[in-house]
Amino acid sequence: MHGADAEPFDAVLRSAGELAAARLRETPGAREAVARAVSEAAALGDAAPESRSFARHLGARLSRATDPGLTLQRLHSRDLALALACAEGVPAARELLEQEVFRALHVPLSRIHPSPVFVDEVLQVLRANLLMPRTDAPSRLLGYAGSGPLLHWVSISAVRLALRMRKAQGDESLVDAEVLAAHPAPGGLELGFVREEARGHVRAAFIRAVASLDDEDRELLRLHFVERLSLERMGALFGLHKSTLSRRLSAVQSLLEKRTRRALTERLSLPEPEVDSLMRAIQGRLDLSLSGLLEGRP
């Protein structure tokens, strides 16, 4: 990391803005935290950004933080430096990004589509999006704030890109009920208690409800119920805390129940009390039965 600044803390303060700089000066250990960040950045060796550039970038990121001291304490300094160096076009940094990030994306992307060709296409577009210079805007990598691992930040972009590409290829319901039906979930609901002629309506209503969700919500369902990923692993993939992700999954499942009921009401010529009775039979168990509810695949 060439051109090391004798006072990195002062260099960061100059870029942090008056308010953030004042708060950093009052934060115990802030000077030492900046020194550690600069040291971790320099440890990248040939893949490191220029030191003054890193100090300015770090200060600019802290200027946007609600609590710059806490942000500095939790900062993924090495990853922030790597993203900056990649944005600056440092060849060794881009090679490291390929090794540590892009190669690791093969597994989550293959969950969206198992084709190696599709995964390679997504990665090719992702590389262009992140690394190619833009005339009208700064590099997208400069948007990485260092608040979480760079791999997770890029993973979110990769998953969203893959979902858009699947949809563009005609996969309107990327994570549809038929895919979920192929992977029985523990405790799946058996519909033996539903009369035979109603079972097809329940199945069709549920497929319609799943298909009505947006791409990311369907992907959450697929990862949770098909891939059986834990909330911790899913939270890491989407950059969400486990409790936040749990609430989102609960909200999606509640929405599924509501939309399944609406679709059933539209399909069945039954009095409302009978539709209510049918929904009570399955309500609260759709979270366990995304496959069991669709037991009879065509």
Tab-separated table of N, CA and C in Angstrom, residues 197-298:
chain	number	residue	atom	x	y	z
A	197	GLU	N	-62.721	-33.790	-4.639
A	197	GLU	CA	-63.002	-32.771	-5.641
A	197	GLU	C	-62.488	-31.398	-5.229
A	198	ALA	N	-62.280	-31.187	-3.922
A	198	ALA	CA	-61.772	-29.887	-3.464
A	198	ALA	C	-60.247	-29.818	-3.505
A	199	ARG	N	-59.622	-30.981	-3.516
A	199	ARG	CA	-58.173	-31.018	-3.423
A	199	ARG	C	-57.511	-30.299	-4.591
A	200	GLY	N	-58.037	-30.508	-5.785
A	200	GLY	CA	-57.464	-29.845	-6.957
A	200	GLY	C	-57.599	-28.338	-6.879
A	201	HIS	N	-58.711	-27.863	-6.316
A	201	HIS	CA	-58.896	-26.425	-6.164
A	201	HIS	C	-57.910	-25.835	-5.156
A	202	VAL	N	-57.673	-26.581	-4.073
A	202	VAL	CA	-56.708	-26.122	-3.075
A	202	VAL	C	-55.323	-26.024	-3.706
A	203	ARG	N	-54.986	-27.057	-4.461
A	203	ARG	CA	-53.673	-27.093	-5.109
A	203	ARG	C	-53.524	-25.924	-6.082
A	204	ALA	N	-54.523	-25.718	-6.925
A	204	ALA	CA	-54.464	-24.642	-7.911
A	204	ALA	C	-54.417	-23.270	-7.235
A	205	ALA	N	-55.187	-23.120	-6.157
A	205	ALA	CA	-55.196	-21.848	-5.442
A	205	ALA	C	-53.832	-21.559	-4.832
A	206	PHE	N	-53.201	-22.603	-4.304
A	206	PHE	CA	-51.901	-22.404	-3.674
A	206	PHE	C	-50.834	-22.065	-4.716
A	207	ILE	N	-50.860	-22.756	-5.853
A	207	ILE	CA	-49.917	-22.449	-6.933
A	207	ILE	C	-50.077	-20.994	-7.353
A	208	ARG	N	-51.318	-20.565	-7.495
A	208	ARG	CA	-51.576	-19.177	-7.891
A	208	ARG	C	-51.040	-18.204	-6.852
A	209	ALA	N	-51.214	-18.538	-5.570
A	209	ALA	CA	-50.742	-17.655	-4.501
A	209	ALA	C	-49.217	-17.551	-4.509
A	210	VAL	N	-48.530	-18.681	-4.671
A	210	VAL	CA	-47.068	-18.672	-4.713
A	210	VAL	C	-46.573	-17.873	-5.913
A	211	ALA	N	-47.199	-18.082	-7.060
A	211	ALA	CA	-46.787	-17.386	-8.279
A	211	ALA	C	-47.002	-15.883	-8.182
A	212	SER	N	-47.907	-15.442	-7.307
A	212	SER	CA	-48.193	-14.010	-7.180
A	212	SER	C	-47.153	-13.272	-6.343
A	213	LEU	N	-46.300	-14.024	-5.637
A	213	LEU	CA	-45.266	-13.391	-4.822
A	213	LEU	C	-44.187	-12.798	-5.719
A	214	ASP	N	-43.445	-11.839	-5.192
A	214	ASP	CA	-42.346	-11.313	-5.994
A	214	ASP	C	-41.179	-12.293	-5.971
A	215	ASP	N	-40.218	-12.059	-6.841
A	215	ASP	CA	-39.129	-13.011	-7.050
A	215	ASP	C	-38.347	-13.289	-5.766
A	216	GLU	N	-38.044	-12.250	-5.013
A	216	GLU	CA	-37.220	-12.440	-3.821
A	216	GLU	C	-37.961	-13.233	-2.753
A	217	ASP	N	-39.261	-13.004	-2.602
A	217	ASP	CA	-40.018	-13.769	-1.612
A	217	ASP	C	-40.097	-15.238	-2.011
A	218	ARG	N	-40.270	-15.509	-3.310
A	218	ARG	CA	-40.268	-16.906	-3.745
A	218	ARG	C	-38.905	-17.546	-3.521
A	219	GLU	N	-37.853	-16.771	-3.726
A	219	GLU	CA	-36.511	-17.316	-3.499
A	219	GLU	C	-36.282	-17.608	-2.022
A	220	LEU	N	-36.804	-16.760	-1.135
A	220	LEU	CA	-36.714	-17.033	0.296
A	220	LEU	C	-37.395	-18.354	0.639
A	221	LEU	N	-38.579	-18.573	0.072
A	221	LEU	CA	-39.292	-19.825	0.323
A	221	LEU	C	-38.503	-21.014	-0.186
A	222	ARG	N	-37.943	-20.880	-1.380
A	222	ARG	CA	-37.201	-22.014	-1.956
A	222	ARG	C	-35.983	-22.357	-1.106
A	223	LEU	N	-35.237	-21.345	-0.694
A	223	LEU	CA	-34.050	-21.591	0.104
A	223	LEU	C	-34.409	-22.214	1.454
A	224	HIS	N	-35.536	-21.764	2.033
A	224	HIS	CA	-35.907	-22.244	3.365
A	224	HIS	C	-36.534	-23.625	3.331
A	225	PHE	N	-37.462	-23.855	2.365
A	225	PHE	CA	-38.218	-25.103	2.373
A	225	PHE	C	-37.657	-26.168	1.439
A	226	VAL	N	-36.962	-25.751	0.387
A	226	VAL	CA	-36.394	-26.728	-0.542
A	226	VAL	C	-34.944	-27.011	-0.190
A	227	GLU	N	-34.148	-25.957	-0.063
A	227	GLU	CA	-32.734	-26.140	0.247
A	227	GLU	C	-32.493	-26.381	1.730
A	228	ARG	N	-33.511	-26.113	2.546
A	228	ARG	CA	-33.435	-26.313	4.001
A	228	ARG	C	-32.306	-25.493	4.631
A	229	LEU	N	-32.058	-24.300	4.112
A	229	LEU	CA	-31.044	-23.448	4.712
A	229	LEU	C	-31.544	-22.900	6.042
A	230	SER	N	-30.645	-22.784	6.989
A	230	SER	CA	-31.013	-22.207	8.276
A	230	SER	C	-31.219	-20.704	8.137
A	231	LEU	N	-31.876	-20.126	9.121
A	231	LEU	CA	-32.068	-18.673	9.108
A	231	LEU	C	-30.728	-17.951	9.161
A	232	GLU	N	-29.751	-18.540	9.866
A	232	GLU	CA	-28.435	-17.916	9.943
A	232	GLU	C	-27.795	-17.857	8.567
A	233	ARG	N	-27.834	-18.968	7.820
A	233	ARG	CA	-27.207	-18.994	6.500
A	233	ARG	C	-27.956	-18.098	5.517
A	234	MET	N	-29.276	-18.101	5.603
A	234	MET	CA	-30.049	-17.236	4.718
A	234	MET	C	-29.811	-15.771	5.047
A	235	GLY	N	-29.709	-15.472	6.341
A	235	GLY	CA	-29.441	-14.100	6.736
A	235	GLY	C	-28.113	-13.613	6.212
A	236	ALA	N	-27.114	-14.516	6.236
A	236	ALA	CA	-25.808	-14.147	5.693
A	236	ALA	C	-25.890	-13.902	4.194
A	237	LEU	N	-26.665	-14.706	3.493
A	237	LEU	CA	-26.781	-14.572	2.041
A	237	LEU	C	-27.453	-13.268	1.657
A	238	PHE	N	-28.502	-12.883	2.396
A	238	PHE	CA	-29.266	-11.693	2.039
A	238	PHE	C	-28.860	-10.465	2.840
A	239	GLY	N	-27.866	-10.615	3.718
A	239	GLY	CA	-27.434	-9.478	4.505
A	239	GLY	C	-28.460	-9.024	5.521
A	240	LEU	N	-29.224	-9.986	6.061
A	240	LEU	CA	-30.277	-9.657	7.032
A	240	LEU	C	-30.016	-10.377	8.343
A	241	HIS	N	-30.385	-9.739	9.458
A	241	HIS	CA	-30.288	-10.397	10.757
A	241	HIS	C	-31.303	-11.533	10.820
A	242	LYS	N	-30.976	-12.556	11.588
A	242	LYS	CA	-31.846	-13.728	11.676
A	242	LYS	C	-33.259	-13.354	12.096
A	243	SER	N	-33.405	-12.450	13.057
A	243	SER	CA	-34.741	-12.074	13.518
A	243	SER	C	-35.506	-11.325	12.429
A	244	THR	N	-34.804	-10.486	11.681
A	244	THR	CA	-35.443	-9.771	10.575
A	244	THR	C	-35.910	-10.751	9.512
A	245	LEU	N	-35.070	-11.716	9.198
A	245	LEU	CA	-35.425	-12.707	8.191
A	245	LEU	C	-36.593	-13.565	8.653
A	246	SER	N	-36.623	-13.907	9.940
A	246	SER	CA	-37.728	-14.702	10.478
A	246	SER	C	-39.049	-13.953	10.337
A	247	ARG	N	-39.022	-12.654	10.642
A	247	ARG	CA	-40.245	-11.855	10.495
A	247	ARG	C	-40.676	-11.778	9.035
A	248	ARG	N	-39.715	-11.669	8.137
A	248	ARG	CA	-40.064	-11.582	6.718
A	248	ARG	C	-40.665	-12.896	6.232
A	249	LEU	N	-40.092	-14.015	6.651
A	249	LEU	CA	-40.650	-15.311	6.265
A	249	LEU	C	-42.065	-15.476	6.809
A	250	SER	N	-42.279	-15.053	8.033
A	250	SER	CA	-43.620	-15.147	8.619
A	250	SER	C	-44.606	-14.293	7.839
A	251	ALA	N	-44.156	-13.123	7.428
A	251	ALA	CA	-45.038	-12.240	6.660
A	251	ALA	C	-45.378	-12.850	5.307
A	252	VAL	N	-44.400	-13.494	4.669
A	252	VAL	CA	-44.645	-14.131	3.377
A	252	VAL	C	-45.621	-15.279	3.533
A	253	GLN	N	-45.465	-16.083	4.582
A	253	GLN	CA	-46.358	-17.209	4.808
A	253	GLN	C	-47.783	-16.727	5.105
A	254	SER	N	-47.903	-15.641	5.859
A	254	SER	CA	-49.225	-15.076	6.133
A	254	SER	C	-49.864	-14.579	4.833
A	255	LEU	N	-49.065	-13.944	4.000
A	255	LEU	CA	-49.570	-13.465	2.713
A	255	LEU	C	-50.016	-14.633	1.835
A	256	LEU	N	-49.281	-15.742	1.884
A	256	LEU	CA	-49.662	-16.930	1.121
A	256	LEU	C	-51.025	-17.440	1.555
A	257	GLU	N	-51.257	-17.474	2.853
A	257	GLU	CA	-52.544	-17.950	3.358
A	257	GLU	C	-53.681	-17.058	2.870
A	258	LYS	N	-53.453	-15.737	2.944
A	258	LYS	CA	-54.489	-14.796	2.517
A	258	LYS	C	-54.787	-14.943	1.034
A	259	ARG	N	-53.745	-15.060	0.227
A	259	ARG	CA	-53.952	-15.152	-1.213
A	259	ARG	C	-54.499	-16.512	-1.632
A	260	THR	N	-54.139	-17.551	-0.882
A	260	THR	CA	-54.730	-18.865	-1.151
A	260	THR	C	-56.225	-18.826	-0.866
A	261	ARG	N	-56.600	-18.196	0.229
A	261	ARG	CA	-58.014	-18.084	0.564
A	261	ARG	C	-58.769	-17.296	-0.503
A	262	ARG	N	-58.178	-16.193	-0.951
A	262	ARG	CA	-58.823	-15.378	-1.978
A	262	ARG	C	-59.017	-16.185	-3.260
A	263	ALA	N	-57.981	-16.939	-3.638
A	263	ALA	CA	-58.090	-17.729	-4.861
A	263	ALA	C	-59.125	-18.834	-4.716
A	264	LEU	N	-59.194	-19.441	-3.522
A	264	LEU	CA	-60.203	-20.471	-3.283
A	264	LEU	C	-61.606	-19.883	-3.371
A	265	THR	N	-61.780	-18.716	-2.797
A	265	THR	CA	-63.092	-18.058	-2.828
A	265	THR	C	-63.538	-17.814	-4.264
A	266	GLU	N	-62.570	-17.420	-5.116
A	266	GLU	CA	-62.895	-17.142	-6.510
A	266	GLU	C	-63.183	-18.416	-7.293
A	267	ARG	N	-62.533	-19.532	-6.918
A	267	ARG	CA	-62.667	-20.776	-7.681
A	267	ARG	C	-63.866	-21.619	-7.261
A	268	LEU	N	-64.169	-21.629	-5.971
A	268	LEU	CA	-65.177	-22.550	-5.454
A	268	LEU	C	-66.538	-21.867	-5.322
A	269	SER	N	-67.557	-22.563	-5.697
A	269	SER	CA	-68.919	-22.064	-5.500
A	269	SER	C	-69.429	-22.611	-4.175
A	270	LEU	N	-68.810	-22.147	-3.119
A	270	LEU	CA	-69.153	-22.603	-1.781
A	270	LEU	C	-69.562	-21.413	-0.934
A	271	PRO	N	-70.456	-21.652	0.009
A	271	PRO	CA	-70.763	-20.580	0.953
A	271	PRO	C	-69.495	-20.179	1.705
A	272	GLU	N	-69.448	-18.946	2.110
A	272	GLU	CA	-68.248	-18.448	2.786
A	272	GLU	C	-67.887	-19.262	4.020
A	273	PRO	N	-68.871	-19.735	4.830
A	273	PRO	CA	-68.491	-20.543	5.998
A	273	PRO	C	-67.715	-21.802	5.618
A	274	GLU	N	-68.021	-22.405	4.446
A	274	GLU	CA	-67.305	-23.610	4.044
A	274	GLU	C	-65.885	-23.282	3.606
A	275	VAL	N	-65.720	-22.145	2.933
A	275	VAL	CA	-64.370	-21.724	2.569
A	275	VAL	C	-63.573	-21.441	3.835
A	276	ASP	N	-64.241	-20.803	4.814
A	276	ASP	CA	-63.568	-20.532	6.090
A	276	ASP	C	-63.142	-21.832	6.761
A	277	SER	N	-64.014	-22.827	6.701
A	277	SER	CA	-63.706	-24.110	7.315
A	277	SER	C	-62.510	-24.769	6.638
A	278	LEU	N	-62.465	-24.699	5.310
A	278	LEU	CA	-61.355	-25.276	4.569
A	278	LEU	C	-60.051	-24.565	4.911
A	279	MET	N	-60.103	-23.242	5.004
A	279	MET	CA	-58.896	-22.490	5.319
A	279	MET	C	-58.427	-22.758	6.747
A	280	ARG	N	-59.384	-22.940	7.670
A	280	ARG	CA	-58.970	-23.252	9.047
A	280	ARG	C	-58.230	-24.578	9.099
A	281	ALA	N	-58.603	-25.478	8.196
A	281	ALA	CA	-57.959	-26.796	8.182
A	281	ALA	C	-56.494	-26.710	7.766
A	282	ILE	N	-56.178	-25.717	6.935
A	282	ILE	CA	-54.794	-25.618	6.456
A	282	ILE	C	-54.056	-24.410	7.033
A	283	GLN	N	-54.783	-23.472	7.628
A	283	GLN	CA	-54.166	-22.259	8.142
A	283	GLN	C	-53.159	-22.593	9.223
A	284	GLY	N	-52.009	-21.911	9.176
A	284	GLY	CA	-50.973	-22.133	10.173
A	284	GLY	C	-50.094	-23.315	9.879
A	285	ARG	N	-50.453	-24.096	8.814
A	285	ARG	CA	-49.632	-25.262	8.492
A	285	ARG	C	-49.020	-25.148	7.108
A	286	LEU	N	-49.299	-24.084	6.394
A	286	LEU	CA	-48.684	-23.919	5.081
A	286	LEU	C	-47.168	-23.806	5.191
A	287	ASP	N	-46.706	-23.294	6.347
A	287	ASP	CA	-45.267	-23.186	6.525
A	287	ASP	C	-44.605	-24.546	6.606
A	288	LEU	N	-45.366	-25.575	6.959
A	288	LEU	CA	-44.826	-26.929	7.025
A	288	LEU	C	-45.193	-27.755	5.809
A	289	SER	N	-45.983	-27.207	4.909
A	289	SER	CA	-46.590	-28.066	3.901
A	289	SER	C	-46.578	-27.482	2.506
A	290	LEU	N	-45.554	-26.758	2.172
A	290	LEU	CA	-45.465	-26.228	0.807
A	290	LEU	C	-45.413	-27.360	-0.203
A	291	SER	N	-44.968	-28.543	0.242
A	291	SER	CA	-45.005	-29.699	-0.650
A	291	SER	C	-46.188	-30.598	-0.338
A	292	GLY	N	-46.445	-30.834	0.963
A	292	GLY	CA	-47.535	-31.729	1.316
A	292	GLY	C	-48.870	-31.245	0.809
A	293	LEU	N	-49.075	-29.944	0.757
A	293	LEU	CA	-50.329	-29.390	0.248
A	293	LEU	C	-50.516	-29.725	-1.220
A	294	LEU	N	-49.413	-29.941	-1.917
A	294	LEU	CA	-49.456	-30.246	-3.350
A	294	LEU	C	-49.053	-31.691	-3.578
A	295	GLU	N	-49.613	-32.601	-2.795
A	295	GLU	CA	-49.128	-33.977	-2.805
A	295	GLU	C	-49.270	-34.649	-4.156
A	296	GLY	N	-50.267	-34.315	-4.940
A	296	GLY	CA	-50.478	-35.028	-6.198
A	296	GLY	C	-49.983	-34.244	-7.384
A	297	ARG	N	-48.716	-34.412	-7.760
A	297	ARG	CA	-48.173	-33.697	-8.913
A	297	ARG	C	-48.686	-34.329	-10.180
A	298	PRO	N	-48.921	-33.518	-11.245
A	298	PRO	CA	-49.412	-34.084	-12.486
A	298	PRO	C	-48.299	-34.820	-13.204
